mmCIF file of C-alpha atoms in Angstrom:
data_model
loop_
_atom_site.group_PDB
_atom_site.id
_atom_site.type_symbol
_atom_site.label_atom_id
_atom_site.label_comp_id
_atom_site.label_asym_id
_atom_site.label_seq_id
_atom_site.Cartn_x
_atom_site.Cartn_y
_atom_site.Cartn_z
ATOM 1 C CA TYR B 18 14.100 11.064 -15.564
ATOM 2 C CA ALA B 19 10.809 9.620 -14.352
ATOM 3 C CA GLY B 20 7.623 8.889 -16.216
ATOM 4 C CA VAL B 21 6.674 5.375 -15.408
ATOM 5 C CA GLN B 22 9.276 3.075 -13.820
ATOM 6 C CA GLY B 23 9.343 -0.194 -11.975
ATOM 7 C CA GLN B 24 7.339 -3.410 -11.884
ATOM 8 C CA PRO B 25 3.678 -3.431 -13.200
ATOM 9 C CA PRO B 26 1.207 -5.162 -11.123
ATOM 10 C CA ALA B 27 0.969 -9.064 -11.662
ATOM 11 C CA VAL B 28 -1.012 -11.764 -9.889
ATOM 12 C CA LEU B 29 0.627 -12.747 -6.686
ATOM 13 C CA ALA B 30 -2.216 -15.072 -5.369
ATOM 14 C CA THR B 31 -5.764 -16.106 -6.272
ATOM 15 C CA TYR B 32 -8.234 -17.763 -3.806
ATOM 16 C CA LYS B 33 -11.658 -19.095 -4.283
ATOM 17 C CA LEU B 34 -13.461 -19.433 -0.952
ATOM 18 C CA PHE B 35 -16.405 -18.870 1.169
ATOM 19 C CA GLY B 36 -15.046 -15.602 2.898
ATOM 20 C CA SER B 37 -13.332 -12.358 2.001
ATOM 21 C CA ALA B 38 -10.331 -10.209 2.632
ATOM 22 C CA ALA B 39 -9.717 -7.532 5.354
ATOM 23 C CA ILE B 40 -7.377 -4.676 4.230
ATOM 24 C CA SER B 41 -5.724 -1.994 6.468
ATOM 25 C CA GLY B 42 -2.579 0.141 6.795
ATOM 26 C CA ASN B 43 -1.318 3.561 7.429
ATOM 27 C CA THR B 44 1.220 6.147 7.010
ATOM 28 C CA MET B 45 4.789 6.168 8.696
ATOM 29 C CA MET B 46 5.368 9.892 8.241
ATOM 30 C CA SER B 47 3.675 13.196 9.181
ATOM 31 C CA ALA B 48 3.969 16.736 7.731
ATOM 32 C CA SER B 49 4.743 19.984 9.580
ATOM 33 C CA PRO B 50 2.623 22.880 8.869
ATOM 34 C CA PRO B 51 1.278 23.750 6.218
ATOM 35 C CA GLY B 52 1.087 20.085 5.686
ATOM 36 C CA ASN B 53 2.421 19.588 2.197
ATOM 37 C CA VAL B 54 5.757 17.826 2.964
ATOM 38 C CA ASN B 55 6.388 14.574 4.766
ATOM 39 C CA ASP B 56 9.268 15.667 7.028
ATOM 40 C CA ILE B 57 8.519 13.595 10.106
ATOM 41 C CA LEU B 58 9.316 10.098 10.291
ATOM 42 C CA LEU B 59 7.048 8.234 12.794
ATOM 43 C CA PRO B 60 8.708 5.621 15.173
ATOM 44 C CA GLN B 61 5.420 3.448 14.603
ATOM 45 C CA ASN B 62 1.876 3.634 13.588
ATOM 46 C CA SER B 63 -1.144 1.302 13.778
ATOM 47 C CA ALA B 64 -4.174 0.320 11.865
ATOM 48 C CA GLN B 65 -7.357 -1.552 12.502
ATOM 49 C CA ILE B 66 -8.381 -5.007 10.847
ATOM 50 C CA SER B 67 -12.138 -5.581 11.334
ATOM 51 C CA GLY B 68 -15.061 -7.499 9.832
ATOM 52 C CA ILE B 69 -13.817 -10.940 10.268
ATOM 53 C CA PRO B 70 -16.625 -13.102 11.560
ATOM 54 C CA PHE B 71 -16.627 -15.201 14.812
ATOM 55 C CA ASP B 72 -15.694 -18.430 12.727
ATOM 56 C CA GLY B 73 -13.321 -16.774 10.458
ATOM 57 C CA GLU B 74 -10.033 -18.554 9.739
ATOM 58 C CA VAL B 75 -6.923 -17.228 8.170
ATOM 59 C CA GLU B 76 -6.194 -18.411 4.548
ATOM 60 C CA ALA B 77 -3.454 -16.026 3.780
ATOM 61 C CA ALA B 78 -1.891 -12.931 5.094
ATOM 62 C CA TYR B 79 0.512 -10.448 3.861
ATOM 63 C CA LEU B 80 2.487 -7.287 4.984
ATOM 64 C CA TRP B 81 3.972 -4.518 2.810
ATOM 65 C CA TRP B 82 6.022 -1.588 3.668
ATOM 66 C CA THR B 83 7.526 1.098 1.584
ATOM 67 C CA GLY B 84 9.372 4.470 1.630
ATOM 68 C CA THR B 85 11.923 6.853 0.454
ATOM 69 C CA VAL B 86 15.587 6.198 1.008
ATOM 70 C CA ASN B 87 18.924 7.296 -0.272
ATOM 71 C CA GLY B 88 20.431 3.811 -1.117
ATOM 72 C CA THR B 89 19.409 0.564 0.516
ATOM 73 C CA ALA B 90 15.885 -0.589 1.218
ATOM 74 C CA ASP B 91 14.756 -1.380 4.664
ATOM 75 C CA THR B 92 14.166 -5.192 4.542
ATOM 76 C CA SER B 93 12.932 -5.847 7.973
ATOM 77 C CA VAL B 94 10.244 -4.088 10.328
ATOM 78 C CA ASP B 95 8.867 -4.791 13.810
ATOM 79 C CA PHE B 96 5.225 -6.032 13.680
ATOM 80 C CA THR B 97 2.851 -6.045 16.584
ATOM 81 C CA LEU B 98 -0.192 -8.363 16.732
ATOM 82 C CA PRO B 99 -3.532 -7.438 18.410
ATOM 83 C CA ASN B 100 -2.610 -9.634 21.337
ATOM 84 C CA GLY B 101 0.619 -7.605 22.094
ATOM 85 C CA THR B 102 3.089 -10.087 20.367
ATOM 86 C CA ARG B 103 5.893 -8.161 18.751
ATOM 87 C CA ILE B 104 7.832 -9.768 15.939
ATOM 88 C CA ALA B 105 10.693 -8.747 13.731
ATOM 89 C CA VAL B 106 9.408 -9.493 10.053
ATOM 90 C CA SER B 107 11.915 -9.868 7.245
ATOM 91 C CA SER B 108 10.816 -9.451 3.751
ATOM 92 C CA THR B 109 10.392 -12.185 1.198
ATOM 93 C CA SER B 110 10.627 -9.844 -1.719
ATOM 94 C CA CYS B 111 11.808 -6.225 -2.280
ATOM 95 C CA GLN B 112 11.866 -3.878 -5.204
ATOM 96 C CA THR B 113 13.712 -0.545 -5.567
ATOM 97 C CA VAL B 114 13.172 2.306 -8.156
ATOM 98 C CA ARG B 115 15.593 5.252 -8.585
ATOM 99 C CA ARG B 116 14.444 8.706 -9.459
ATOM 100 C CA VAL B 117 17.640 10.528 -10.816
ATOM 101 C CA LEU B 118 15.886 13.865 -10.614
ATOM 102 C CA GLY B 119 15.942 14.619 -6.898
ATOM 103 C CA ASN B 120 18.569 11.694 -6.057
ATOM 104 C CA LEU B 121 15.974 9.574 -4.440
ATOM 105 C CA ASP B 122 15.373 5.841 -4.183
ATOM 106 C CA PHE B 123 11.948 4.289 -3.513
ATOM 107 C CA PHE B 124 11.565 0.887 -2.177
ATOM 108 C CA TYR B 125 8.808 -1.582 -1.423
ATOM 109 C CA CYS B 126 8.925 -4.766 0.510
ATOM 110 C CA ARG B 127 6.444 -7.880 0.972
ATOM 111 C CA ALA B 128 6.377 -10.478 3.521
ATOM 112 C CA ASP B 129 4.232 -13.523 4.006
ATOM 113 C CA ILE B 130 2.693 -13.352 7.520
ATOM 114 C CA THR B 131 0.218 -15.995 7.280
ATOM 115 C CA ALA B 132 1.843 -18.135 10.002
ATOM 116 C CA LEU B 133 2.191 -15.160 12.344
ATOM 117 C CA VAL B 134 -1.474 -14.258 12.085
ATOM 118 C CA LYS B 135 -2.654 -17.622 12.278
ATOM 119 C CA GLN B 136 -1.142 -17.724 15.725
ATOM 120 C CA LEU B 137 -3.931 -15.527 17.048
ATOM 121 C CA GLY B 138 -6.579 -18.303 16.363
ATOM 122 C CA THR B 139 -9.950 -17.653 14.684
ATOM 123 C CA GLY B 140 -12.738 -15.160 14.748
ATOM 124 C CA ASN B 141 -12.578 -12.066 16.675
ATOM 125 C CA ASN B 142 -9.042 -12.832 17.859
ATOM 126 C CA LEU B 143 -7.971 -11.672 14.346
ATOM 127 C CA ASN B 144 -9.713 -8.312 14.566
ATOM 128 C CA GLY B 145 -7.899 -5.524 16.283
ATOM 129 C CA THR B 146 -4.930 -3.233 16.274
ATOM 130 C CA TYR B 147 -1.869 -4.208 14.237
ATOM 131 C CA THR B 148 1.322 -1.884 14.379
ATOM 132 C CA VAL B 149 4.359 -1.545 12.377
ATOM 133 C CA ALA B 150 7.559 0.150 13.872
ATOM 134 C CA ASN B 151 11.139 0.761 13.054
ATOM 135 C CA LEU B 152 10.543 1.436 9.362
ATOM 136 C CA ASN B 153 13.655 3.304 8.122
ATOM 137 C CA ALA B 154 12.971 5.780 5.526
ATOM 138 C CA LEU B 155 14.056 9.394 4.625
ATOM 139 C CA PRO B 156 11.745 12.240 5.476
ATOM 140 C CA GLY B 157 11.530 15.365 3.305
ATOM 141 C CA ASP B 158 14.175 18.044 3.808
ATOM 142 C CA CYS B 159 13.355 21.044 1.662
ATOM 143 C CA ASN B 160 16.315 22.996 2.915
ATOM 144 C CA ASN B 161 18.536 20.356 1.036
ATOM 145 C CA ASN B 162 16.416 18.880 -1.624
ATOM 146 C CA PRO B 163 13.949 20.798 -3.834
ATOM 147 C CA PHE B 164 12.167 17.404 -4.515
ATOM 148 C CA CYS B 165 11.256 16.994 -0.857
ATOM 149 C CA GLN B 166 7.506 16.560 -1.575
ATOM 150 C CA ALA B 167 8.370 13.218 -3.079
ATOM 151 C CA ASN B 168 9.521 11.617 0.298
ATOM 152 C CA TYR B 169 7.048 9.183 2.032
ATOM 153 C CA ALA B 170 6.762 6.122 4.131
ATOM 154 C CA ALA B 171 3.874 3.678 4.649
ATOM 155 C CA TRP B 172 2.634 0.216 5.288
ATOM 156 C CA SER B 173 -0.322 -2.029 4.500
ATOM 157 C CA MET B 174 -1.482 -5.511 5.227
ATOM 158 C CA ALA B 175 -4.153 -8.042 3.785
ATOM 159 C CA VAL B 176 -5.890 -10.909 5.533
ATOM 160 C CA VAL B 177 -7.586 -13.369 3.339
ATOM 161 C CA TRP B 178 -10.060 -15.398 5.498
ATOM 162 C CA LYS B 179 -12.694 -18.091 5.092
ATOM 163 C CA SER B 180 -15.718 -19.054 7.330
ATOM 164 C CA PRO B 181 -17.995 -22.132 7.245
ATOM 165 C CA THR B 182 -21.066 -20.047 7.841
ATOM 166 C CA THR B 183 -20.357 -17.605 4.812
ATOM 167 C CA THR B 184 -22.911 -18.350 2.147
ATOM 168 C CA VAL B 185 -21.243 -16.287 -0.643
ATOM 169 C CA ARG B 186 -18.216 -17.737 -2.607
ATOM 170 C CA ARG B 187 -15.886 -15.225 -3.612
ATOM 171 C CA ASP B 188 -12.797 -15.032 -6.018
ATOM 172 C CA ILE B 189 -10.032 -12.867 -4.339
ATOM 173 C CA VAL B 190 -7.108 -11.984 -6.588
ATOM 174 C CA LEU B 191 -4.017 -10.299 -5.183
ATOM 175 C CA TYR B 192 -1.876 -8.187 -7.455
ATOM 176 C CA ASP B 193 1.582 -7.090 -6.496
ATOM 177 C CA GLY B 194 3.806 -4.561 -8.291
ATOM 178 C CA PHE B 195 5.705 -1.275 -7.638
ATOM 179 C CA LEU B 196 5.518 1.582 -10.081
ATOM 180 C CA MET B 197 6.818 5.127 -9.798
ATOM 181 C CA MET B 198 4.569 7.547 -11.901
ATOM 182 C CA ASP B 199 5.445 11.099 -12.441
ATOM 183 C CA GLU B 200 4.672 13.652 -15.028
ATOM 184 C CA GLU B 201 7.901 14.921 -16.780
ATOM 185 C CA GLN B 202 8.451 17.531 -19.527
ATOM 186 C CA ASN B 203 12.042 16.266 -20.563
ATOM 187 C CA PRO B 204 11.676 13.715 -21.908
ATOM 188 C CA PRO B 205 7.809 14.128 -22.180
ATOM 189 C CA SER B 206 5.734 11.636 -20.137
ATOM 190 C CA SER B 207 2.198 11.752 -18.833
ATOM 191 C CA GLY B 208 3.148 9.695 -15.821
ATOM 192 C CA ILE B 209 0.070 7.584 -16.622
ATOM 193 C CA THR B 210 -0.001 3.648 -17.079
ATOM 194 C CA ASN B 211 -2.674 0.899 -17.445
ATOM 195 C CA PHE B 212 -3.002 -2.606 -16.428
ATOM 196 C CA ARG B 213 -5.679 -5.166 -16.625
ATOM 197 C CA ILE B 214 -7.272 -7.285 -13.863
ATOM 198 C CA SER B 215 -8.515 -10.723 -14.426
ATOM 199 C CA GLY B 216 -8.909 -14.194 -13.069
ATOM 200 C CA PHE B 217 -12.330 -13.828 -11.365
ATOM 201 C CA GLN B 218 -15.918 -14.361 -12.148
ATOM 202 C CA VAL B 219 -18.998 -11.910 -11.396
ATOM 203 C CA GLY B 220 -22.599 -12.435 -10.885
ATOM 204 C CA ASP B 221 -25.481 -10.629 -12.301
ATOM 205 C CA PRO B 222 -25.622 -7.806 -11.338
ATOM 206 C CA PRO B 223 -21.859 -7.605 -10.957
ATOM 207 C CA GLU B 224 -20.580 -6.541 -7.669
ATOM 208 C CA GLY B 225 -17.046 -6.376 -6.240
ATOM 209 C CA THR B 226 -14.356 -4.584 -4.317
ATOM 210 C CA PHE B 227 -11.149 -3.015 -5.614
ATOM 211 C CA THR B 228 -8.493 -2.100 -3.042
ATOM 212 C CA PHE B 229 -5.078 -0.659 -3.794
ATOM 213 C CA PHE B 230 -2.128 0.487 -1.713
ATOM 214 C CA GLY B 231 -1.546 4.001 -3.039
ATOM 215 C CA LEU B 232 2.022 4.643 -1.441
ATOM 216 C CA GLU B 233 3.328 8.236 -1.868
ATOM 217 C CA GLY B 234 0.987 11.155 -1.983
ATOM 218 C CA ASP B 235 0.296 14.436 -0.380
ATOM 219 C CA GLN B 236 -3.021 16.075 0.763
ATOM 220 C CA PHE B 237 -1.959 19.058 -1.449
ATOM 221 C CA LEU B 238 1.164 19.982 -3.395
ATOM 222 C CA GLY B 239 3.003 23.157 -3.730
ATOM 223 C CA SER B 240 2.739 26.455 -1.703
ATOM 224 C CA PRO B 241 0.144 27.784 -2.775
ATOM 225 C CA PRO B 242 -1.490 24.358 -3.657
ATOM 226 C CA GLU B 243 -1.605 23.329 -7.178
ATOM 227 C CA PRO B 244 -5.229 23.027 -8.888
ATOM 228 C CA SER B 245 -7.090 19.883 -8.381
ATOM 229 C CA THR B 246 -6.628 19.157 -12.033
ATOM 230 C CA ASN B 247 -3.065 18.167 -11.015
ATOM 231 C CA SER B 248 -4.133 15.541 -8.593
ATOM 232 C CA ASP B 249 -3.004 11.947 -8.588
ATOM 233 C CA PHE B 250 -5.813 9.564 -9.689
ATOM 234 C CA ILE B 251 -6.819 6.141 -10.348
ATOM 235 C CA SER B 252 -9.487 5.248 -12.830
ATOM 236 C CA PHE B 253 -11.578 1.904 -13.327
ATOM 237 C CA ARG B 254 -13.832 1.839 -16.311
ATOM 238 C CA ALA B 255 -13.846 5.647 -16.644
ATOM 239 C CA GLN B 256 -14.707 6.063 -13.003
ATOM 240 C CA SER B 257 -11.916 8.080 -11.341
ATOM 241 C CA ALA B 258 -10.968 8.734 -7.769
ATOM 242 C CA THR B 259 -8.534 11.673 -7.050
ATOM 243 C CA GLN B 260 -6.407 13.002 -4.410
ATOM 244 C CA SER B 261 -9.300 14.995 -3.178
ATOM 245 C CA THR B 262 -10.743 11.679 -1.624
ATOM 246 C CA ARG B 263 -7.497 11.182 0.370
ATOM 247 C CA LEU B 264 -6.547 7.991 -1.548
ATOM 248 C CA PHE B 265 -2.859 8.795 -1.572
ATOM 249 C CA SER B 266 -2.003 9.489 2.037
ATOM 250 C CA ALA B 267 1.297 8.104 2.714
#
């Protein structure tokens, strides 16, 4: 009924430039006490983009949003720039995965917002508060669905920037995909998948940044909470990060 379903990560775009990428995002749900079920859909939520230098210019910008529904994906959201401009953003791509056990659909949409963010100009005008609103998703309802802990909603954005005064040339590779992973007993599945990242060069000593959009996840599962060995995790060259580090906080 679950295991690993959906579209594995694949290269969306590659950039070689004197600059970097600024990443941010936030949840669109909150949880009533004790905090293990996302049962409140937020009308909006904000996040900060920072670190773009005074002469930084937008090379590309993308917005993602995702959530649990019972049927149709929400293909548009309201997006507010740091200068207060509010725009209805429609997706350029959406994916949906259905979990038969629990009768839930999970969707994931992406929009190219490069032109919108470029309207802000350059430098510090690009830093600030970005807000997503009116994301339609289904909160958890444990009175009617025993799989209510799977419900979530969240958004994320990436701004790739370049700067004439930045002295380090970087390879920035954006991957895009949408996978639902869940351990199941019948049929048996670990709910674990693997994928390779490539298309970039590293120096000596190697140094880089790996950022991912973790989608659904709860601060703890079950009542009482399940042991930490049951936590979601991501591993890169045998180095793992788990739920305890709040990576999955949608």
